[in-house]
XYZ file of C-alpha atoms in Angstrom:
618
model
C 102.227 213.993 307.475
C 102.688 211.008 309.759
C 100.889 207.710 309.392
C 99.353 208.024 312.854
C 97.792 211.358 311.832
C 95.714 209.790 309.058
C 93.064 210.384 307.788
C 93.642 213.861 306.399
C 91.406 216.566 307.791
C 91.278 217.922 304.235
C 92.743 215.771 301.428
C 92.484 218.712 299.038
C 91.006 219.137 295.569
C 92.769 216.760 293.151
C 93.837 217.643 289.640
C 91.862 214.907 287.896
C 92.314 216.123 284.318
C 94.620 213.187 283.573
C 96.620 210.436 285.264
C 100.017 212.232 285.094
C 98.462 215.436 286.437
C 97.022 213.505 289.374
C 100.457 211.992 290.111
C 102.088 215.416 289.957
C 99.391 216.847 292.245
C 100.031 214.099 294.791
C 103.782 214.733 294.636
C 103.321 218.482 295.220
C 101.075 217.825 298.210
C 103.763 215.713 299.875
C 106.782 217.983 299.411
C 107.747 217.786 303.068
C 107.792 213.989 303.043
C 109.561 213.955 299.682
C 112.232 216.328 301.001
C 112.798 214.095 304.038
C 113.112 210.995 301.843
C 115.488 212.838 299.501
C 117.707 213.969 302.386
C 117.950 210.507 303.921
C 118.405 209.014 300.456
C 121.342 211.303 299.729
C 122.946 210.301 303.021
C 122.434 206.633 302.241
C 123.588 206.655 298.603
C 126.557 208.987 299.119
C 127.712 206.825 302.028
C 127.485 203.755 299.809
C 129.212 205.551 296.920
C 132.037 206.754 299.210
C 132.953 203.224 300.286
C 135.100 202.503 297.170
C 137.169 205.616 297.778
C 137.798 204.518 301.363
C 138.704 201.008 300.218
C 141.068 202.362 297.563
C 142.714 204.630 300.138
C 143.189 201.667 302.497
C 144.681 199.459 299.769
C 147.093 202.166 298.735
C 148.053 202.772 302.393
C 148.913 199.087 302.793
C 150.914 199.182 299.572
C 152.821 202.247 300.788
C 153.081 200.814 304.339
C 151.521 203.960 305.797
C 149.866 203.263 309.149
C 148.483 206.777 309.479
C 146.668 206.676 306.157
C 145.410 203.179 306.943
C 143.924 204.434 310.220
C 142.378 207.354 308.376
C 140.877 204.974 305.803
C 139.494 202.821 308.621
C 137.873 205.841 310.268
C 136.341 206.949 306.985
C 135.020 203.423 306.386
C 133.397 203.391 309.832
C 131.861 206.805 309.170
C 130.517 205.685 305.778
C 129.056 202.509 307.290
C 127.339 204.532 310.021
C 125.947 206.963 307.443
C 124.799 204.043 305.324
C 122.996 202.413 308.243
C 121.322 205.608 309.465
C 120.444 206.783 305.972
C 119.003 203.427 304.905
C 116.906 203.111 308.072
C 115.312 206.530 307.856
C 115.036 206.402 304.063
C 112.956 203.255 304.400
C 110.823 204.912 307.065
C 110.264 208.047 304.979
C 109.584 206.039 301.804
C 106.967 203.848 303.464
C 105.349 206.922 305.008
C 105.169 208.631 301.616
C 103.755 205.476 300.052
C 101.022 204.963 302.641
C 100.040 208.631 302.919
C 99.764 209.000 299.129
C 97.622 205.873 298.880
C 95.527 207.003 301.857
C 94.990 210.425 300.286
C 93.669 208.841 297.081
C 91.473 206.422 299.044
C 90.032 209.290 301.075
C 89.348 211.295 297.910
C 87.643 208.276 296.348
C 85.535 207.740 299.477
C 84.420 211.372 299.475
C 83.639 211.253 295.765
C 81.624 208.067 296.292
C 79.675 209.660 299.132
C 79.026 212.774 297.037
C 77.854 210.905 293.948
C 75.824 208.304 295.842
C 73.844 205.967 293.629
C 74.860 207.981 290.556
C 78.386 206.540 290.794
C 77.483 202.984 289.823
C 75.371 204.289 286.940
C 78.435 205.918 285.411
C 81.259 203.613 286.546
C 81.151 199.853 287.059
C 81.235 198.813 290.714
C 84.149 196.467 289.995
C 86.231 199.335 288.628
C 85.608 201.378 291.769
C 86.771 198.401 293.857
C 89.878 197.948 291.683
C 90.790 201.640 291.930
C 90.320 201.846 295.705
C 92.378 198.700 296.392
C 95.112 197.740 293.926
C 95.418 201.009 292.016
C 96.025 203.210 295.047
C 99.011 201.058 296.041
C 100.634 201.478 292.618
C 99.996 205.218 292.720
C 101.616 205.429 296.155
C 104.583 203.378 294.909
C 105.430 205.864 292.155
C 104.950 208.911 294.402
C 107.418 207.606 296.970
C 109.864 206.209 294.387
C 110.483 209.661 292.891
C 112.490 210.877 295.890
C 114.594 207.695 296.050
C 115.283 207.885 292.324
C 116.346 211.530 292.657
C 118.744 210.672 295.503
C 120.209 207.780 293.481
C 120.657 210.012 290.396
C 122.443 212.673 292.459
C 124.707 210.003 293.997
C 125.626 208.643 290.550
C 126.428 212.156 289.344
C 128.640 212.840 292.371
C 130.540 209.580 291.867
C 131.163 210.342 288.201
C 132.506 213.803 289.073
C 134.638 212.355 291.868
C 136.142 209.688 289.622
C 136.996 212.219 286.919
C 138.777 214.360 289.493
C 140.440 211.427 291.310
C 141.487 209.302 288.303
C 140.835 211.228 285.079
C 141.981 208.427 282.763
C 139.509 205.890 284.148
C 136.978 208.371 285.439
C 136.169 209.560 281.920
C 135.378 205.985 280.871
C 132.988 205.586 283.798
C 131.442 209.056 283.319
C 130.686 208.259 279.678
C 129.566 204.666 280.310
C 127.121 205.299 283.169
C 124.731 207.604 281.233
C 124.705 204.992 278.474
C 123.685 202.384 281.044
C 120.930 204.628 282.407
C 119.543 205.592 278.978
C 119.938 202.244 277.221
C 116.537 200.977 278.366
C 114.612 204.105 277.330
C 113.616 202.723 273.889
C 112.087 199.712 275.637
C 109.958 201.726 278.068
C 107.113 202.747 275.681
C 106.293 199.145 274.633
C 106.691 198.011 278.248
C 104.286 200.741 279.355
C 101.759 199.795 276.673
C 101.880 196.168 277.735
C 101.420 197.188 281.357
C 98.407 199.293 280.328
C 96.856 196.311 278.556
C 97.472 194.111 281.576
C 95.865 196.630 283.953
C 92.869 197.047 281.644
C 92.266 193.309 281.429
C 92.816 192.882 285.164
C 90.273 195.632 285.839
C 87.784 193.931 283.533
C 88.281 190.608 285.345
C 87.775 192.337 288.698
C 84.567 193.973 287.478
C 83.281 190.650 286.182
C 84.094 188.908 289.467
C 82.394 191.618 291.536
C 79.288 191.585 289.347
C 79.138 187.772 289.459
C 79.416 187.624 293.248
C 76.802 190.364 293.661
C 74.341 188.473 291.447
C 75.230 184.961 292.579
C 71.796 184.243 294.031
C 70.101 185.281 290.791
C 72.591 183.274 288.721
C 71.844 180.170 290.748
C 68.150 180.736 290.256
C 68.436 180.784 286.459
C 71.276 178.260 286.239
C 73.785 180.764 284.895
C 76.752 179.913 287.127
C 78.632 177.967 284.463
C 78.116 180.666 281.853
C 79.594 183.364 284.056
C 82.290 180.992 285.290
C 83.376 180.444 281.696
C 83.415 184.198 281.123
C 85.542 184.782 284.211
C 87.858 181.906 283.257
C 88.357 183.473 279.831
C 88.977 186.904 281.395
C 91.509 185.376 283.798
C 93.384 183.742 280.945
C 93.521 187.053 279.109
C 94.997 188.656 282.231
C 97.562 185.840 282.500
C 98.638 186.197 278.866
C 98.897 189.970 279.187
C 100.924 189.600 282.390
C 103.332 187.181 280.710
C 103.843 189.559 277.768
C 104.461 192.432 280.174
C 106.832 190.352 282.294
C 108.860 189.378 279.226
C 109.509 193.007 278.409
C 110.441 193.871 281.984
C 112.720 190.840 282.207
C 114.476 192.070 279.053
C 114.962 195.462 280.676
C 116.309 193.795 283.832
C 118.710 191.655 281.736
C 120.066 194.760 280.017
C 120.551 196.357 283.429
C 122.753 193.393 284.354
C 124.563 192.989 281.038
C 125.648 196.558 280.386
C 127.194 197.198 283.842
C 129.107 193.942 283.388
C 130.458 195.117 280.033
C 131.411 198.476 281.581
C 133.191 196.683 284.406
C 135.179 194.582 281.925
C 136.151 197.705 279.988
C 137.229 199.532 283.174
C 139.326 196.598 284.384
C 140.980 196.077 280.971
C 141.777 199.765 280.596
C 142.868 200.081 284.224
C 145.282 197.154 283.988
C 146.933 198.751 280.940
C 147.196 202.047 282.796
C 148.679 200.334 285.857
C 151.183 198.461 283.654
C 152.320 201.787 282.203
C 152.541 203.306 285.687
C 149.862 205.888 285.013
C 147.642 204.677 287.867
C 148.416 203.138 291.243
C 146.834 200.023 292.691
C 144.610 201.986 295.063
C 143.191 204.047 292.238
C 142.425 200.935 290.189
C 140.644 199.356 293.162
C 138.690 202.570 293.745
C 137.410 202.771 290.181
C 136.621 199.057 290.035
C 134.741 199.179 293.331
C 132.848 202.305 292.265
C 131.562 200.594 289.149
C 130.484 197.616 291.244
C 128.745 199.813 293.807
C 126.994 201.966 291.216
C 124.946 199.033 289.965
C 122.896 199.492 293.174
C 121.712 203.087 292.612
C 121.354 202.359 288.893
C 118.665 199.818 289.801
C 116.487 202.736 290.841
C 116.399 203.917 287.226
C 114.698 200.632 286.342
C 112.423 200.847 289.379
C 111.173 204.356 288.586
C 110.376 203.229 285.039
C 108.443 200.218 286.343
C 106.663 202.339 288.957
C 105.567 204.888 286.372
C 104.451 202.220 283.913
C 102.328 200.584 286.636
C 100.987 203.760 288.196
C 100.093 205.681 285.029
C 97.076 203.510 284.065
C 96.099 203.293 287.743
C 96.246 207.070 288.076
C 94.259 207.416 284.850
C 91.455 205.240 286.251
C 91.503 207.046 289.597
C 91.372 210.416 287.825
C 88.401 209.242 285.772
C 86.453 208.444 288.956
C 87.573 211.605 290.769
C 86.562 213.744 287.796
C 82.926 212.664 288.024
C 80.596 215.418 289.162
C 76.962 215.601 290.128
C 74.537 217.406 287.859
C 74.094 220.033 290.584
C 76.560 221.899 292.756
C 76.851 220.047 296.060
C 77.822 223.284 297.796
C 74.508 224.896 296.918
C 73.786 228.566 296.369
C 71.679 229.000 299.512
C 72.631 229.061 303.157
C 72.382 225.764 305.003
C 68.845 225.191 306.316
C 66.324 222.371 306.714
C 63.074 223.615 305.127
C 59.636 222.249 305.968
C 56.342 222.138 304.115
C 54.867 220.442 301.076
C 57.126 218.477 298.745
C 56.540 219.277 295.078
C 58.118 218.079 291.835
C 57.612 220.634 289.013
C 58.552 218.106 286.336
C 55.645 215.744 287.018
C 53.325 217.980 289.034
C 53.582 215.635 292.034
C 52.512 217.146 295.359
C 53.128 215.428 298.700
C 51.340 217.475 301.419
C 53.212 218.039 304.627
C 52.525 215.542 307.391
C 50.709 213.008 305.195
C 51.501 209.581 303.825
C 51.428 209.901 300.041
C 51.586 206.840 297.814
C 52.777 207.229 294.226
C 51.789 204.690 291.574
C 53.824 204.652 288.397
C 53.665 201.950 285.746
C 57.334 202.466 284.782
C 59.729 201.350 287.588
C 62.660 203.200 286.021
C 60.702 206.435 285.869
C 59.669 205.915 289.490
C 63.312 205.461 290.492
C 64.353 208.637 288.691
C 61.544 210.596 290.322
C 62.435 209.272 293.768
C 66.049 210.309 293.178
C 64.924 213.788 292.078
C 62.741 214.230 295.166
C 65.860 213.895 297.319
C 67.524 216.881 295.663
C 70.881 217.042 293.866
C 69.804 214.356 291.459
C 72.265 212.807 289.038
C 69.792 213.630 286.259
C 69.353 217.065 284.755
C 65.975 218.683 285.308
C 63.974 221.051 287.493
C 64.681 220.819 291.205
C 62.158 219.401 293.647
C 60.743 221.990 296.065
C 60.309 221.526 299.814
C 58.264 224.318 301.326
C 58.964 226.311 298.151
C 62.753 225.955 298.560
C 64.596 224.266 295.653
C 66.498 221.363 297.175
C 69.217 221.597 294.496
C 70.094 225.081 295.757
C 70.720 223.856 299.309
C 74.070 222.358 300.367
C 74.027 218.609 299.843
C 74.153 217.891 303.595
C 71.111 220.081 304.231
C 69.151 218.479 301.399
C 69.971 215.005 302.693
C 68.941 215.993 306.227
C 65.602 217.299 304.983
C 64.771 214.472 302.564
C 65.952 210.881 302.875
C 65.481 208.602 299.863
C 65.635 204.828 300.275
C 65.936 203.202 296.866
C 64.556 199.813 295.938
C 67.894 198.047 296.452
C 69.343 199.438 299.716
C 72.782 198.298 300.858
C 73.459 196.805 304.295
C 77.018 197.279 305.510
C 78.735 194.493 307.424
C 79.036 194.800 311.199
C 76.769 194.433 314.196
C 73.110 195.365 314.007
C 73.813 198.150 316.494
C 76.437 199.587 314.147
C 74.082 199.237 311.174
C 71.416 201.283 312.930
C 73.904 203.866 314.239
C 72.990 206.556 311.706
C 72.464 210.330 311.944
C 69.010 210.718 313.477
C 66.725 213.174 315.225
C 66.732 211.037 318.377
C 62.941 210.918 318.496
C 62.680 207.357 317.147
C 64.283 204.544 319.126
C 65.795 201.518 317.427
C 63.207 199.233 319.031
C 60.336 201.311 317.684
C 61.769 201.348 314.165
C 62.443 197.594 314.193
C 58.926 196.920 315.439
C 57.342 199.167 312.814
C 59.356 197.396 310.095
C 58.291 193.977 311.470
C 61.886 192.836 312.122
C 61.130 190.367 314.921
C 62.037 187.305 312.877
C 65.101 189.118 311.513
C 66.409 189.672 315.034
C 65.842 186.007 315.846
C 67.666 184.896 312.697
C 70.623 187.179 313.395
C 70.874 186.059 317.019
C 70.755 182.422 315.959
C 73.497 182.959 313.381
C 75.798 184.869 315.761
C 77.174 182.645 318.484
C 77.853 184.408 321.753
C 75.595 187.403 321.007
C 73.173 187.570 323.936
C 71.707 190.860 322.713
C 70.337 190.699 319.135
C 71.689 194.203 318.620
C 75.193 192.736 318.946
C 74.518 190.100 316.280
C 76.598 190.517 313.137
C 75.217 191.352 309.726
C 77.274 189.818 306.942
C 78.447 191.816 303.928
C 75.404 193.282 302.139
C 73.260 191.077 304.416
C 73.866 188.027 302.221
C 72.862 185.632 305.014
C 69.380 187.206 305.078
C 66.509 186.854 302.658
C 65.478 189.685 300.383
C 62.506 190.564 302.561
C 64.619 190.576 305.717
C 67.160 192.900 304.119
C 64.371 195.222 303.013
C 62.922 195.399 306.495
C 66.284 196.127 308.136
C 66.907 198.890 305.613
C 63.429 200.288 306.296
C 64.087 200.280 310.049
C 67.364 202.133 309.441
C 65.512 204.785 307.427
C 62.795 205.132 310.078
C 65.388 205.729 312.809
C 66.769 208.757 310.971
C 63.324 210.392 311.246
C 63.866 212.927 308.424
C 61.473 215.742 307.618
C 60.547 213.858 304.436
C 61.051 210.120 303.883
C 60.875 208.757 300.337
C 60.594 204.974 300.001
C 60.876 203.236 296.628
C 59.113 199.835 296.711
C 60.024 199.183 300.375
C 58.016 195.925 300.588
C 58.459 194.360 297.140
C 60.076 191.215 298.636
C 57.705 190.862 301.628
C 54.645 188.619 301.898
C 51.218 190.250 302.040
C 50.552 189.597 305.746
C 53.841 191.188 306.818
C 53.306 193.971 304.292
C 49.994 194.907 305.879
C 51.587 195.131 309.329
C 54.485 197.186 307.942
C 52.011 199.611 306.366
C 50.311 200.123 309.728
C 53.657 200.436 311.534
C 55.063 203.018 309.138
C 51.842 204.998 309.159
C 51.801 205.095 312.968
C 55.502 205.872 313.436
C 55.552 208.569 310.733
C 52.360 210.290 311.901
C 52.702 214.031 311.417
C 55.766 213.617 309.151
C 55.802 213.660 305.360
C 56.227 210.215 303.803
C 56.217 209.350 300.106
C 55.986 205.688 299.085
C 56.424 204.503 295.508
C 54.395 201.309 295.297
C 51.619 199.505 293.488
C 50.667 197.287 296.422
C 46.972 197.562 297.366
C 47.894 196.925 300.996
C 50.058 200.047 301.137
C 47.789 202.103 298.911
C 44.762 201.376 301.102
C 46.528 202.913 304.110
C 47.865 206.016 302.350
C 46.311 209.403 303.078
C 46.645 210.332 299.430
C 47.395 208.377 296.256
C 48.925 209.967 293.158
C 48.921 208.181 289.798
C 51.574 209.052 287.228
C 51.060 208.324 283.561
C 53.290 209.481 280.740
C 55.571 211.308 283.138
C 52.824 213.523 284.567
C 50.263 213.327 287.364
C 47.148 211.806 285.794
C 44.952 211.509 288.874
C 45.010 211.896 292.649
C 42.741 210.862 295.480
C 42.244 207.912 297.810
C 42.864 204.330 296.762
C 39.138 203.474 296.556
C 38.317 206.617 294.608
C 41.061 205.890 292.122
C 39.957 202.299 291.655
C 36.473 203.453 290.723
C 37.398 206.454 288.611
C 40.689 205.685 286.857
C 40.942 202.519 284.706
C 44.626 203.070 283.989
C 45.323 203.160 287.714
C 43.219 200.040 288.184
C 45.213 198.268 285.465
C 48.534 199.000 287.186
C 47.380 198.104 290.686
C 45.577 194.868 289.755
C 48.108 193.820 287.066
C 45.169 193.437 284.694
C 45.737 194.915 281.257
C 42.047 194.466 280.387
C 40.976 196.591 283.326
C 42.128 199.707 281.489
C 39.431 199.098 278.909
C 36.683 198.662 281.532
C 34.393 201.712 281.516
C 34.261 203.675 284.719
C 31.313 205.505 286.230
C 28.133 204.537 288.006
C 27.279 201.570 285.821
C 27.006 197.987 286.973
C 30.259 196.687 288.395
C 32.201 194.061 286.529
C 32.322 192.042 289.712
C 31.758 192.563 293.370
C 34.521 191.791 295.786
C 35.950 193.054 299.009
C 38.922 195.221 299.771
C 41.435 193.997 302.372
C 39.402 195.511 305.231
C 36.175 193.852 304.067
C 34.544 196.871 302.364
C 32.865 196.421 299.007
C 34.525 197.960 295.978
C 32.783 198.234 292.631
C 34.431 197.475 289.331
C 37.400 195.685 290.887
C 38.327 192.159 289.792
C 38.667 189.643 292.551
C 41.788 190.724 294.500
C 42.901 187.268 295.596
C 45.010 186.720 292.474
C 46.988 189.975 292.534
C 47.500 189.692 296.281
C 48.866 186.196 295.878
C 51.109 187.333 293.072
C 52.669 189.746 295.546
C 53.296 187.055 298.138
C 56.985 186.278 297.734
C 58.222 183.474 299.896
C 61.203 184.545 301.988
C 64.070 182.140 301.496
C 67.321 182.217 303.359
């Protein structure tokens, strides 16, 4: 796999049972790249390891005044230097490729898992942890995957040098062959505590990242309640915990690095002392002593890879564990579905609550519990994160359809839609039927002032569609973000559109125009709106009231106001209205509905309407 060929057409199905299993799965899926890195690594390390033998041969040739052997030594040195240069260059290229492709594979898997889980992801995993896994953790995972091949090449080179020294100079070669494994294994007792400290550091760093992400996401709310200092103190404390954990981890790794310097030095002293005695007794020539000495010096380079692989594993293991935890998450239903891909039509029905949304009509759903409304809206889209009976569209269970087909048939816009950064044109570039133009959707969602605000904030954008939307639309008010999200949903023009409180942050005048726009644009298409706004309810073809998790009443808004006190209590925000007797008796008061018609038994609507008027602030 080459970097320019990314992304993968199929990243595969990861083994997410544990962090080590995920690392092993990644390694097995990059065998070709690992083999290339191993081959170039062997060329590089063996060329480096052969240099002492060439130097020893040259020194001995000078001592013996042999020009032929000196020329041979010079040729071998040139060959080793060329092999070193070529091997190092392509080893670096292969290692970086393995690193990036492994990280990209994990990122692609995380992106697909996020798209599959949808809103269920953040209910089961903190958003900050997802950010930490998809940024810093994938780099550490890629580091270990690519370091394995370099470590293997270094280990093979060390083994070859030990064998060569034993054959070339048995007296000194045995000392080196015994000493080098001791050097490589001496740090093993320190690795478990170092790994545990690295785990603690990663855990605390992940917690700090989650806290920072949550704080930034809720910054506007924090400012409104004066909670900035409280969360700042919490983040400061989390940062200090990360710093202390990092220092403790660094101390252990510095100890390991010191041992990696100390022990080779002691081995070098032993080799020199023993070699001098052997040379004094005439049991070894000068060239052999130089060869062994140089080999010990050179071997400190490949031995460094033993420390690196330990550090890479210690860093990547907790990262792989967190990535595996996210990748192991599954939806409550099979996203592949048991039916063939199709886009059914007809009435939308929820067996759990008894809700029926007739085909082609605008149905408003009133539910006193916002959380229950959100769960029902999620279930109506099919493949819900919650267990329960599947919603039916035209008698077809949506959970039995492939996820793509269910999403094409039913689009659910939750109460807190996300706006991605980019131009407005890019934001509205979504899969659509092509029957609804962007201008029509923006007009129906009453986005005129939004376009003006975006154009004013984007210098050089002559067309408002080229104006940039900041991350999550933070430069816009809550009502403006809602309207842009509504326009995006209208453009898709699905068979069924489910909107959860689409105008909760919009003033009443704009809300009334949005109700008319949505009704006109969605004429002949099935639309379900979860709301308690009288302005939207008045314009719905059918209103359904849910109480206790079941359909309690259905009809028009005016009929429900007269006949159902519990409905009246939810819509008017008047707890006493539930106790008001219904029927043909004298009305409690006489007032007018938004279109001027008289409605009996309804408290004066000015107060609840004004309660719904939320001033849009930038």
